[in-house]
Coordinates of C-alpha atoms in Angstrom, one line a residue:
Chain A
X497 CA 20.3 -67.0 -43.7
X498 CA 16.5 -67.5 -44.1
X499 CA 13.5 -65.2 -43.9
X500 CA 13.7 -62.7 -41.0
X501 CA 12.1 -64.1 -37.9
X502 CA 11.5 -60.6 -36.5
X503 CA 10.4 -57.8 -38.9
X504 CA 9.6 -54.4 -37.6
X505 CA 8.4 -51.4 -39.7
X506 CA 7.7 -47.9 -38.3
X507 CA 6.8 -49.2 -35.0
X508 CA 5.6 -46.5 -32.6
X509 CA 4.2 -46.4 -29.0
X510 CA 2.9 -43.4 -27.3
X511 CA 1.8 -43.5 -23.7
X512 CA -0.5 -41.0 -22.2
X513 CA 0.6 -40.1 -18.8
X514 CA -0.9 -37.7 -16.1
X515 CA 1.2 -35.0 -14.7
X516 CA 0.9 -32.3 -12.1
X517 CA 3.1 -29.8 -10.4
X518 CA 4.3 -30.4 -6.9
X519 CA 2.6 -29.2 -3.8
X520 CA -0.8 -29.6 -2.1
X521 CA -2.6 -27.1 -4.2
X522 CA -1.6 -28.8 -7.5
X523 CA -2.6 -32.1 -5.9
X524 CA -6.1 -30.8 -5.1
X525 CA -6.4 -29.2 -8.5
X526 CA -5.4 -32.5 -10.1
X527 CA -8.3 -34.3 -8.5
X528 CA -10.7 -32.1 -10.4
X529 CA -8.8 -31.4 -13.5
X530 CA -6.1 -33.8 -14.6
X531 CA -3.6 -32.8 -17.1
X532 CA -2.2 -35.4 -19.6
X533 CA 1.0 -35.5 -21.7
X534 CA 1.8 -37.9 -24.6
X535 CA 5.1 -39.5 -24.0
X536 CA 6.5 -41.2 -27.2
X537 CA 8.3 -44.3 -25.9
X538 CA 9.0 -45.6 -29.3
X539 CA 9.2 -43.2 -32.3
X540 CA 9.0 -45.3 -35.4
X541 CA 11.6 -47.9 -35.5
X542 CA 12.3 -50.4 -38.2
X543 CA 14.6 -53.4 -38.3
X544 CA 14.7 -57.2 -39.1
X545 CA 16.4 -60.0 -37.3
X546 CA 17.5 -63.3 -39.0
X547 CA 17.1 -66.8 -37.6
X548 CA 19.6 -67.7 -35.0
X549 CA 21.0 -64.1 -34.6
X550 CA 21.8 -62.9 -31.1
X551 CA 21.2 -59.1 -31.2
X552 CA 22.0 -56.6 -28.5
X553 CA 19.5 -53.9 -27.9
X554 CA 21.3 -50.9 -26.3
X555 CA 19.9 -47.7 -24.9
X556 CA 19.8 -45.6 -21.7
X557 CA 17.0 -45.9 -19.3
X558 CA 13.7 -44.8 -20.9
X559 CA 15.1 -45.2 -24.4
X560 CA 12.3 -47.6 -25.5
X561 CA 14.1 -50.9 -25.3
X562 CA 11.7 -52.6 -22.9
X563 CA 8.6 -51.1 -24.6
X564 CA 9.8 -52.5 -28.0
X565 CA 10.2 -55.9 -26.5
X566 CA 6.9 -55.9 -24.9
X567 CA 5.3 -55.0 -28.2
X568 CA 7.3 -57.8 -29.9
X569 CA 6.1 -60.3 -27.4
X570 CA 2.5 -59.3 -27.6
X571 CA 2.2 -57.5 -24.2
X572 CA 1.6 -54.1 -25.6
X573 CA -0.5 -52.8 -28.5
X574 CA 1.5 -50.2 -30.7
X575 CA 0.2 -46.9 -31.4
X576 CA 1.2 -47.4 -35.1
X577 CA 3.4 -49.4 -37.2
X578 CA 3.8 -53.0 -38.1
X579 CA 5.7 -56.1 -36.6
X580 CA 5.8 -59.8 -37.2
X581 CA 7.6 -62.4 -35.1
X582 CA 7.7 -65.8 -36.6
X583 CA 5.1 -64.7 -39.1
X584 CA 2.7 -63.7 -36.3
X585 CA 1.4 -60.2 -35.4
X586 CA 2.5 -60.4 -31.8
X587 CA -0.3 -58.3 -30.2
X588 CA -2.9 -60.7 -31.6
X589 CA -1.5 -63.0 -28.9
X590 CA -2.4 -66.2 -30.7
X591 CA -1.6 -69.3 -28.7
X592 CA 0.6 -70.7 -31.5
X593 CA 2.8 -67.5 -31.3
X594 CA 2.9 -67.5 -27.5
X595 CA 4.0 -71.1 -27.5
X596 CA 7.1 -70.1 -29.7
X597 CA 8.4 -67.0 -27.9
X598 CA 9.7 -66.1 -24.5
X599 CA 10.2 -62.7 -22.8
X600 CA 12.4 -63.0 -19.8
X601 CA 12.5 -60.0 -17.6
X602 CA 15.3 -60.0 -15.1
X603 CA 13.3 -58.7 -12.2
X604 CA 10.1 -60.6 -12.9
X605 CA 9.2 -64.0 -11.6
X606 CA 7.0 -66.6 -13.3
X607 CA 7.4 -69.3 -10.7
X608 CA 5.1 -70.1 -8.0
X609 CA 6.8 -68.8 -4.8
X610 CA 5.8 -71.4 -2.4
X611 CA 6.3 -74.6 -4.3
X612 CA 9.5 -76.2 -5.7
X613 CA 10.5 -75.1 -9.2
X614 CA 10.2 -78.6 -10.5
X615 CA 6.4 -78.5 -9.8
X616 CA 6.3 -75.0 -11.5
X617 CA 8.0 -76.6 -14.6
X618 CA 5.4 -79.3 -14.7
X619 CA 2.6 -76.8 -14.7
X620 CA 4.4 -75.0 -17.6
X621 CA 4.8 -78.3 -19.3
X622 CA 0.9 -78.7 -19.4
X623 CA 0.2 -75.0 -20.2
X624 CA 2.6 -75.2 -23.3
X625 CA 1.3 -78.8 -24.0
X626 CA 4.9 -80.2 -24.3
X627 CA 5.1 -83.9 -24.8
X628 CA 6.8 -86.0 -22.0
X629 CA 9.8 -86.8 -24.2
X630 CA 10.3 -83.3 -25.3
X631 CA 9.8 -81.9 -21.8
X632 CA 12.4 -84.3 -20.3
X633 CA 14.9 -83.4 -23.1
X634 CA 14.4 -79.7 -22.6
X635 CA 14.5 -79.9 -18.9
X636 CA 17.7 -82.1 -18.7
X637 CA 19.4 -79.8 -21.2
X638 CA 18.5 -76.7 -19.1
X639 CA 19.5 -78.6 -15.9
X640 CA 22.8 -79.4 -17.4
X641 CA 23.5 -75.8 -19.0
X642 CA 22.5 -74.0 -15.8
X643 CA 23.7 -76.7 -13.2
X644 CA 20.1 -76.7 -11.7
X645 CA 20.2 -80.3 -10.1
X646 CA 20.1 -79.4 -6.5
X647 CA 17.8 -76.3 -6.9
X648 CA 14.7 -77.9 -8.5
X649 CA 13.3 -79.4 -5.4
X650 CA 13.7 -76.4 -3.1
X651 CA 10.7 -74.0 -2.7
X652 CA 11.4 -71.0 -4.8
X653 CA 11.2 -68.6 -1.8
X654 CA 14.2 -70.4 -0.4
X655 CA 16.5 -69.7 -3.4
X656 CA 19.1 -67.0 -3.6
X657 CA 18.6 -64.3 -6.2
X658 CA 21.2 -65.8 -8.4
X659 CA 19.7 -69.2 -8.0
X660 CA 16.3 -68.0 -8.7
X661 CA 17.4 -66.3 -11.9
X662 CA 18.8 -69.6 -13.1
X663 CA 15.5 -71.2 -12.4
X664 CA 13.6 -68.4 -14.0
X665 CA 15.7 -69.1 -17.2
X666 CA 14.7 -72.7 -17.1
X667 CA 11.0 -71.7 -16.5
X668 CA 11.1 -69.2 -19.4
X669 CA 12.8 -71.5 -21.9
X670 CA 11.2 -74.9 -21.0
X671 CA 9.1 -74.7 -24.1
X672 CA 12.1 -74.3 -26.3
X673 CA 11.0 -70.9 -27.8
X674 CA 12.4 -70.1 -31.2
X675 CA 12.7 -66.4 -30.3
X676 CA 13.7 -65.3 -26.8
X677 CA 13.5 -61.7 -25.8
X678 CA 15.8 -61.2 -22.8
X679 CA 15.3 -57.9 -20.9
X680 CA 18.2 -57.2 -18.5
X681 CA 18.8 -60.9 -17.8
X682 CA 21.7 -60.3 -15.6
X683 CA 20.5 -57.3 -13.5
X684 CA 21.3 -57.5 -9.9
X685 CA 23.6 -60.6 -10.1
X686 CA 27.1 -60.8 -9.0
X687 CA 29.9 -60.9 -11.5
X688 CA 30.4 -64.7 -11.5
X689 CA 26.6 -65.3 -12.0
X690 CA 26.4 -62.7 -14.8
X691 CA 29.3 -64.6 -16.6
X692 CA 27.4 -67.9 -16.0
X693 CA 24.2 -66.5 -17.4
X694 CA 26.1 -65.1 -20.4
X695 CA 27.8 -68.6 -21.1
X696 CA 24.3 -70.1 -20.9
X697 CA 22.7 -67.7 -23.4
X698 CA 25.5 -68.2 -25.8
X699 CA 25.4 -72.0 -25.4
X700 CA 21.6 -72.1 -25.6
X701 CA 21.7 -70.1 -28.9
X702 CA 24.3 -72.5 -30.3
X703 CA 22.5 -75.7 -29.3
X704 CA 19.0 -74.7 -30.2
X705 CA 19.5 -72.1 -32.9
X706 CA 17.1 -69.7 -31.1
X707 CA 17.0 -66.1 -32.1
X708 CA 17.7 -63.8 -29.2
X709 CA 17.1 -60.1 -28.8
X710 CA 18.8 -59.0 -25.6
X711 CA 18.8 -55.7 -23.6
X712 CA 21.4 -55.0 -21.0
X713 CA 23.0 -52.2 -19.1
X714 CA 26.1 -54.4 -18.9
X715 CA 28.3 -53.9 -21.9
X716 CA 30.0 -57.2 -21.0
X717 CA 26.8 -59.1 -21.8
X718 CA 26.6 -57.5 -25.1
X719 CA 30.2 -57.8 -26.0
X720 CA 30.1 -61.5 -25.1
X721 CA 27.0 -62.4 -26.8
X722 CA 26.1 -60.1 -29.6
X723 CA 27.9 -59.4 -33.0
X724 CA 25.2 -57.2 -34.0
X725 CA 23.6 -54.3 -31.9
X726 CA 20.7 -52.0 -32.2
X727 CA 21.1 -48.7 -30.4
X728 CA 18.0 -46.8 -29.4
X729 CA 17.7 -43.4 -27.8
X730 CA 14.6 -41.3 -27.2
X731 CA 12.6 -44.0 -29.1
X732 CA 14.6 -43.7 -32.2
X733 CA 17.0 -46.2 -33.7
X734 CA 20.5 -44.6 -33.8
X735 CA 22.4 -47.5 -35.0
X736 CA 21.9 -51.0 -36.5
X737 CA 24.9 -52.9 -37.3
X738 CA 28.0 -54.8 -36.2
X739 CA 29.1 -54.2 -32.7
X740 CA 32.6 -53.9 -34.0
X741 CA 31.4 -51.0 -36.1
X742 CA 29.6 -49.3 -33.4
X743 CA 32.7 -47.3 -32.1
X744 CA 33.8 -46.4 -35.6
X745 CA 30.3 -45.1 -36.4
X746 CA 29.6 -43.4 -33.2
X747 CA 32.9 -41.9 -32.2
X748 CA 34.6 -39.4 -34.5
X749 CA 38.1 -40.2 -33.3
X750 CA 40.6 -43.0 -32.8
X751 CA 43.2 -43.7 -30.2
X752 CA 47.0 -43.7 -31.0
X753 CA 48.9 -45.6 -28.4
X754 CA 52.7 -44.8 -28.5
X755 CA 55.2 -46.7 -26.5
X756 CA 58.7 -45.1 -26.1
X757 CA 62.0 -46.9 -25.4
X758 CA 63.4 -44.2 -23.1
X759 CA 60.3 -43.9 -21.0
X760 CA 59.7 -40.5 -22.4
X761 CA 56.2 -40.4 -21.3
X762 CA 57.0 -37.1 -19.8
X763 CA 57.7 -35.8 -23.2
X764 CA 54.8 -33.5 -24.6
X765 CA 53.1 -35.3 -27.3
X766 CA 50.2 -32.9 -27.1
X767 CA 51.0 -31.6 -30.5
X768 CA 49.9 -34.9 -32.1
X769 CA 46.6 -35.3 -30.4
X770 CA 44.7 -34.9 -27.1
X771 CA 46.4 -36.9 -24.3
X772 CA 43.8 -39.2 -22.7
X773 CA 46.3 -41.5 -20.8
X774 CA 49.9 -41.5 -19.7
X775 CA 51.6 -44.4 -17.9
X776 CA 55.2 -45.4 -17.9
X777 CA 56.5 -45.2 -21.3
X778 CA 53.1 -45.4 -22.9
X779 CA 51.0 -42.4 -24.1
X780 CA 47.5 -42.7 -25.5
X781 CA 46.4 -39.9 -27.8
X782 CA 42.9 -39.1 -29.1
X783 CA 43.0 -38.1 -32.8
X784 CA 40.2 -37.2 -35.1
X785 CA 39.7 -40.1 -37.6
X786 CA 40.5 -38.0 -40.6
X787 CA 44.0 -37.1 -39.2
X788 CA 45.1 -40.5 -38.1
X789 CA 47.2 -41.3 -40.9
X790 CA 48.9 -38.0 -40.9
X791 CA 49.5 -38.0 -37.2
X792 CA 50.9 -41.5 -37.1
X793 CA 53.3 -40.7 -39.9
X794 CA 54.5 -37.7 -38.0
X795 CA 54.9 -39.5 -34.8
X796 CA 57.0 -42.2 -36.5
X797 CA 59.1 -39.5 -38.4
X798 CA 59.6 -37.2 -35.3
X799 CA 60.3 -39.9 -32.7
X800 CA 62.3 -42.3 -34.9
X801 CA 64.2 -45.0 -32.9
X802 CA 62.8 -43.8 -29.6
X803 CA 59.5 -45.3 -30.6
X804 CA 59.2 -48.9 -29.4
X805 CA 55.7 -49.6 -30.6
X806 CA 52.8 -47.8 -32.1
X807 CA 49.1 -48.9 -32.4
X808 CA 45.9 -47.4 -33.6
X809 CA 42.7 -48.5 -31.9
X810 CA 39.1 -47.8 -31.8
X811 CA 37.9 -46.3 -28.5
X812 CA 36.3 -48.8 -26.0
X813 CA 32.8 -49.7 -27.0
X814 CA 31.7 -48.5 -23.6
X815 CA 32.9 -45.0 -24.5
X816 CA 30.9 -45.0 -27.7
X817 CA 27.9 -46.2 -25.9
X818 CA 28.4 -43.6 -23.1
X819 CA 28.6 -40.9 -25.7
X820 CA 25.4 -41.9 -27.2
X821 CA 23.6 -42.2 -23.9
X822 CA 24.9 -38.9 -22.5
X823 CA 23.5 -37.2 -25.7
X824 CA 26.9 -36.0 -26.9
X825 CA 26.2 -37.4 -30.3
X826 CA 23.6 -36.1 -32.7
X827 CA 21.0 -38.4 -33.9
X828 CA 22.0 -40.4 -37.0
X829 CA 20.2 -42.9 -38.8
X830 CA 21.9 -46.3 -39.2
Chain B
X154 CA -6.6 -77.9 -21.2
X155 CA -7.4 -80.8 -18.9
X156 CA -3.8 -81.4 -18.3
X157 CA -3.2 -77.7 -17.5
X158 CA -6.0 -77.7 -15.0
X159 CA -4.7 -80.9 -13.4
X160 CA -1.3 -79.4 -13.0
X161 CA -2.7 -76.2 -11.7
X162 CA -4.8 -77.9 -9.2
X163 CA -1.8 -79.8 -7.8
X164 CA 0.3 -76.7 -7.6
X165 CA -2.7 -74.8 -6.0
X166 CA -3.2 -77.5 -3.3
X167 CA 0.6 -77.4 -2.5
X168 CA 0.5 -73.8 -2.3
X169 CA -2.7 -73.6 -0.1
X170 CA -1.2 -76.0 2.3
X171 CA 1.6 -73.7 3.1
X172 CA -0.8 -71.1 4.9
X173 CA -2.7 -72.9 7.6
X174 CA -3.1 -69.7 9.8
X175 CA -4.6 -67.7 6.8
X176 CA -6.8 -70.6 6.1
X177 CA -8.2 -70.7 9.6
X178 CA -8.7 -67.0 9.7
X179 CA -10.5 -67.0 6.4
X180 CA -12.9 -69.7 7.6
X181 CA -13.4 -67.9 10.9
X182 CA -14.3 -64.6 9.1
X183 CA -16.5 -66.2 6.4
X184 CA -18.7 -67.8 9.2
X185 CA -18.6 -64.8 11.6
X186 CA -20.4 -62.3 9.5
X187 CA -23.5 -64.4 8.6
X188 CA -23.7 -65.6 12.2
X189 CA -23.7 -62.0 13.5
X190 CA -26.7 -61.3 11.2
X191 CA -28.4 -64.5 12.3
X192 CA -28.1 -63.5 15.9
X193 CA -29.4 -59.9 15.1
X194 CA -32.4 -61.2 13.1
X195 CA -33.2 -63.7 15.8
X196 CA -33.2 -60.9 18.3
X197 CA -35.6 -58.9 16.2
X198 CA -37.8 -61.9 15.6
X199 CA -38.0 -62.7 19.3
X200 CA -38.7 -59.0 20.1
X201 CA -41.7 -59.2 17.7
X202 CA -43.3 -62.3 19.0
X203 CA -41.2 -64.9 17.2
X204 CA -41.2 -63.8 13.6
X205 CA -40.4 -61.2 11.0
X206 CA -42.6 -61.4 8.0
X207 CA -42.6 -65.1 7.1
X208 CA -39.5 -65.7 8.8
X209 CA -39.4 -67.4 12.3
X210 CA -36.1 -68.1 14.2
X211 CA -35.8 -71.5 12.5
X212 CA -36.1 -70.0 9.1
X213 CA -33.6 -67.3 9.8
X214 CA -31.2 -70.0 11.0
X215 CA -31.7 -72.0 7.7
X216 CA -31.3 -68.9 5.7
X217 CA -28.0 -67.8 7.2
X218 CA -26.6 -71.3 7.2
X219 CA -27.4 -71.7 3.6
X220 CA -26.1 -68.2 3.0
X221 CA -22.8 -69.1 4.7
X222 CA -22.4 -72.2 2.5
X223 CA -23.4 -70.2 -0.8
X224 CA -21.1 -67.3 0.1
X225 CA -18.2 -69.7 0.9
X226 CA -18.5 -71.5 -2.5
X227 CA -19.6 -68.6 -4.6
X228 CA -17.8 -65.5 -3.4
X229 CA -14.8 -64.4 -5.5
X230 CA -12.0 -61.9 -4.6
X231 CA -10.5 -61.5 -8.1
X232 CA -10.6 -57.7 -8.5
X233 CA -8.3 -57.2 -5.5
X234 CA -5.9 -59.8 -6.7
X235 CA -6.0 -58.6 -10.2
X236 CA -5.1 -55.0 -9.1
X237 CA -2.1 -56.5 -7.3
X238 CA -1.1 -58.5 -10.4
X239 CA -1.4 -55.3 -12.6
X240 CA 0.3 -52.9 -10.2
X241 CA 3.2 -55.3 -9.4
X242 CA 3.7 -56.3 -13.0
X243 CA 2.8 -59.9 -12.3
X244 CA 0.2 -60.0 -14.9
X245 CA 2.8 -59.8 -17.8
X246 CA 4.4 -63.3 -17.3
X247 CA 0.8 -64.8 -17.3
X248 CA -0.2 -62.9 -20.4
X249 CA 2.8 -64.4 -22.2
X250 CA 1.6 -67.8 -21.8
X251 CA -0.7 -69.6 -24.2
X252 CA -3.4 -69.8 -21.3
X253 CA -5.9 -67.1 -20.4
X254 CA -5.1 -65.7 -17.0
X255 CA -8.7 -66.4 -15.9
X256 CA -8.0 -70.1 -15.7
X257 CA -5.5 -69.6 -12.9
X258 CA -8.1 -67.7 -11.0
X259 CA -10.7 -70.4 -11.5
X260 CA -8.3 -73.0 -10.1
X261 CA -7.3 -70.8 -7.1
X262 CA -11.0 -70.1 -6.3
X263 CA -11.9 -73.9 -6.5
X264 CA -8.7 -75.0 -4.6
X265 CA -9.3 -72.4 -1.8
X266 CA -12.9 -73.3 -1.3
X267 CA -12.4 -77.1 -1.3
X268 CA -9.5 -76.6 1.2
X269 CA -11.7 -74.7 3.6
X270 CA -15.1 -76.1 3.3
X271 CA -14.4 -79.0 5.6
X272 CA -13.6 -76.5 8.5
X273 CA -16.9 -74.9 7.8
X274 CA -19.1 -78.0 8.2
X275 CA -18.9 -78.5 12.1
X276 CA -19.5 -74.8 12.7
X277 CA -22.6 -74.7 10.6
X278 CA -23.8 -78.1 12.1
X279 CA -23.5 -76.6 15.5
X280 CA -25.4 -73.5 14.5
X281 CA -28.1 -75.5 12.9
X282 CA -28.6 -77.4 16.1
X283 CA -28.4 -74.4 18.3
X284 CA -30.9 -72.4 16.5
X285 CA -33.1 -75.3 15.2
X286 CA -32.7 -74.5 11.6
X287 CA -35.6 -75.5 9.4
X288 CA -35.0 -76.5 5.8
X289 CA -38.2 -77.3 4.0
X290 CA -37.0 -78.2 0.7
X291 CA -38.1 -81.2 -1.5
X292 CA -35.5 -83.4 -3.0
X293 CA -35.8 -81.4 -6.3
X294 CA -34.8 -78.2 -4.4
X295 CA -31.5 -79.8 -3.4
X296 CA -31.0 -81.1 -7.0
X297 CA -31.6 -77.8 -8.6
X298 CA -29.6 -76.0 -5.9
X299 CA -26.4 -77.5 -7.4
X300 CA -26.7 -75.8 -10.8
X301 CA -28.0 -72.6 -9.1
X302 CA -25.0 -72.5 -7.0
X303 CA -22.7 -73.2 -10.0
X304 CA -24.4 -70.4 -11.9
X305 CA -24.3 -68.0 -9.0
X306 CA -20.6 -68.7 -8.5
X307 CA -20.0 -68.2 -12.3
X308 CA -22.0 -64.9 -12.3
X309 CA -20.0 -63.6 -9.2
X310 CA -16.7 -64.8 -10.8
X311 CA -17.2 -63.2 -14.1
X312 CA -18.5 -60.0 -12.5
X313 CA -15.5 -59.8 -10.3
X314 CA -13.4 -60.2 -13.5
X315 CA -15.3 -57.5 -15.2
X316 CA -14.6 -55.1 -12.3
X317 CA -11.0 -56.3 -12.3
X318 CA -10.5 -55.2 -15.8
X319 CA -10.9 -51.7 -14.7
X320 CA -7.4 -52.1 -13.5
X321 CA -6.3 -51.8 -17.1
X322 CA -7.5 -48.2 -17.1
X323 CA -7.3 -47.0 -13.4
X324 CA -4.7 -49.3 -11.9
X325 CA -6.2 -49.0 -8.5
X326 CA -9.4 -50.9 -8.8
X327 CA -10.1 -51.8 -5.1
X328 CA -12.2 -48.7 -4.5
X329 CA -14.4 -49.7 -7.6
X330 CA -14.6 -53.3 -6.3
X331 CA -15.5 -52.1 -2.7
X332 CA -18.3 -49.9 -4.2
X333 CA -19.8 -52.9 -5.9
X334 CA -19.3 -55.1 -2.8
X335 CA -21.5 -52.6 -0.8
X336 CA -24.2 -52.8 -3.4
X337 CA -23.9 -56.5 -3.5
X338 CA -24.1 -56.6 0.4
X339 CA -27.6 -55.0 0.2
X340 CA -29.1 -56.6 -2.9
X341 CA -27.7 -60.1 -2.9
X342 CA -29.5 -61.2 0.3
X343 CA -26.7 -60.7 2.9
X344 CA -28.0 -57.9 5.1
X345 CA -31.5 -59.3 5.0
X346 CA -33.2 -62.1 3.1
X347 CA -34.5 -60.8 -0.2
X348 CA -38.1 -61.7 0.8
X349 CA -37.8 -59.2 3.7
X350 CA -36.7 -56.2 1.5
X351 CA -39.2 -53.5 1.1
X352 CA -41.1 -53.9 -2.1
X353 CA -39.2 -51.4 -4.2
X354 CA -35.9 -52.6 -3.0
X355 CA -36.9 -56.2 -3.8
X356 CA -37.9 -55.3 -7.5
X357 CA -34.4 -53.5 -7.8
X358 CA -32.7 -56.5 -6.3
X359 CA -34.1 -58.9 -8.9
X360 CA -33.3 -56.5 -11.7
X361 CA -29.7 -56.6 -10.9
X362 CA -27.2 -59.5 -11.0
X363 CA -26.4 -59.6 -7.3
X364 CA -29.6 -61.5 -6.1
X365 CA -28.7 -64.3 -8.7
X366 CA -25.2 -64.6 -7.2
X367 CA -26.2 -65.6 -3.6
X368 CA -29.8 -64.9 -2.7
X369 CA -31.3 -67.2 -5.3
X370 CA -29.3 -70.4 -4.6
X371 CA -30.0 -69.7 -0.8
X372 CA -33.7 -69.5 -1.3
X373 CA -33.6 -72.7 -3.4
X374 CA -31.5 -74.5 -0.9
X375 CA -33.8 -73.7 2.0
X376 CA -36.8 -74.8 -0.1
X377 CA -38.5 -71.3 -0.2
X378 CA -39.3 -71.4 -3.9
X379 CA -42.1 -73.3 -6.0
X380 CA -40.9 -75.3 -8.9
X381 CA -42.0 -72.7 -11.4
X382 CA -40.2 -69.9 -9.5
X383 CA -37.1 -72.0 -9.3
X384 CA -37.0 -72.5 -13.1
X385 CA -37.6 -68.8 -13.5
X386 CA -34.8 -67.9 -11.2
X387 CA -32.4 -70.3 -12.9
X388 CA -33.3 -68.7 -16.3
X389 CA -32.6 -65.3 -14.7
X390 CA -29.1 -66.8 -13.5
X391 CA -28.6 -68.0 -17.2
X392 CA -29.4 -64.6 -18.5
X393 CA -26.9 -62.8 -16.1
X394 CA -24.2 -65.3 -16.7
X395 CA -24.5 -64.7 -20.6
X396 CA -24.4 -60.9 -20.0
X397 CA -21.5 -61.0 -17.7
X398 CA -19.6 -63.3 -20.2
X399 CA -20.1 -61.0 -23.1
X400 CA -19.3 -58.0 -21.1
X401 CA -16.1 -59.6 -20.0
X402 CA -15.1 -60.4 -23.6
X403 CA -15.5 -56.8 -24.5
X404 CA -13.8 -55.4 -21.4
X405 CA -10.9 -57.9 -21.6
X406 CA -10.1 -57.3 -25.2
X407 CA -10.3 -53.4 -24.8
X408 CA -8.4 -53.6 -21.6
X409 CA -5.5 -55.4 -23.2
X410 CA -5.2 -52.6 -25.8
X411 CA -5.0 -50.3 -22.8
X412 CA -2.5 -52.3 -20.9
X413 CA 0.7 -50.5 -20.2
X414 CA 2.6 -53.2 -18.5
X415 CA 3.1 -51.1 -15.3
X416 CA 6.2 -52.2 -13.4
X417 CA 7.0 -54.9 -15.7

């Protein structure tokens, strides 16, 4: 690993928003006297990302994910704090910086609606000053990875949503950025297109070594692509570490799955832990982490030969994330 | 930069060619308003024995034909489009590229004008013949009209962008833009030739940038200025261009700090 390509320290963004109560009277009053409220979208976060990493950025709506990506790509000025991306301060918006990064937002287009994507790519070639050889190589690679061949010569307005997203990816990455910020890249796509985009991001990262910071509401995206995740909630970073460790860190229990020979799923195993699932011969128990060893030993001892199999698992990652998003977990620094 | 402009021009022409009905309507309305004012002033002149001030019917015809050409080539509508870009979140992808968003607007302006100017020529020729338009310029008038038109267009373009940057603060900028359009309508020589404005209004008109956008190139094109006056007016245009350029630099850099990436 080299120097971090993304370094963030105490980054904070506060928006000032106007607010008023409902009703005509409040509306009239607001014309003459407007009330404002400060909303802290990002509340002082710090992290670093190494070259070539694919990092998932998780958090519920309004957690501060997109605001952070916008600051790191130079779209927004922070209220305070520091950040560098590829050695540049993003919000200075130097051409050299903008030429080396990309921010792809799943619901935003950068293509000209009425002309074929191939022509939009040519425009981008000139804007990013990409030499003809590099342009052809990058375009051919994207055409190959995204299977774009037949789509490039159709006007963008005639493409389906999935087709357009693929072309958007090509437009967003034609300049071979070293850092790509992907904000909900699979939003609105069907399952097969989501899987395709996931494969593309993984392969793109493998081929080019680009660093990727990805937000998504779909855990499948994160599980498929990211070994490391950042979890943000109410603008604060709750977790920064391995995806595999997220459940361990964020859920105070494990699951013991006991399979019984005699199909004794009807037997009451509630004494060993909270029963969360029960199907033929198989019972899943939720047990506090500190009690797992003791409960496992008791189960083995009490059930003896009737036990066909016993496994201890972390809860599904979705469950951990759901607990965080629903506010069940207290804020804990990673 | 040249490569980017060339590519944007190609894309712009492809894009513009998609909308022929819009193109026709644009040309129709850009001619309609000056022609209505021409007809009104001709009626006034005829009622007053053939002239208003120093303007006879043929002078009014020349004035409004020149105004139509200048308005067509120098008018800009960026504030309205910019509001749309900001409100719809379409500005963000442009801000992420190593090319200032103003360059897209420059190309769009030029493409649209070149695309529509051809349709304007026969209408204006017919109007000139019908009203016996009298252009009394010397060759140097026509030579200096070109830089004057470019300067007027540049002032109008940059002014539009200054107003447009208000969208960073208030999001809905069309009302501000409409306000300035109304002032421009009076003080740029559209409602009446600047020479016919009452004394005080004429002084105000030349103290504001609007006259230098349209009225000044029109007067030069129809040969209504002396050489010294023309140079003075060109210097005035240079002054307002510099003011607008500096003001836009300040407004843009402050606006970007304010940008909240609405909807994006």
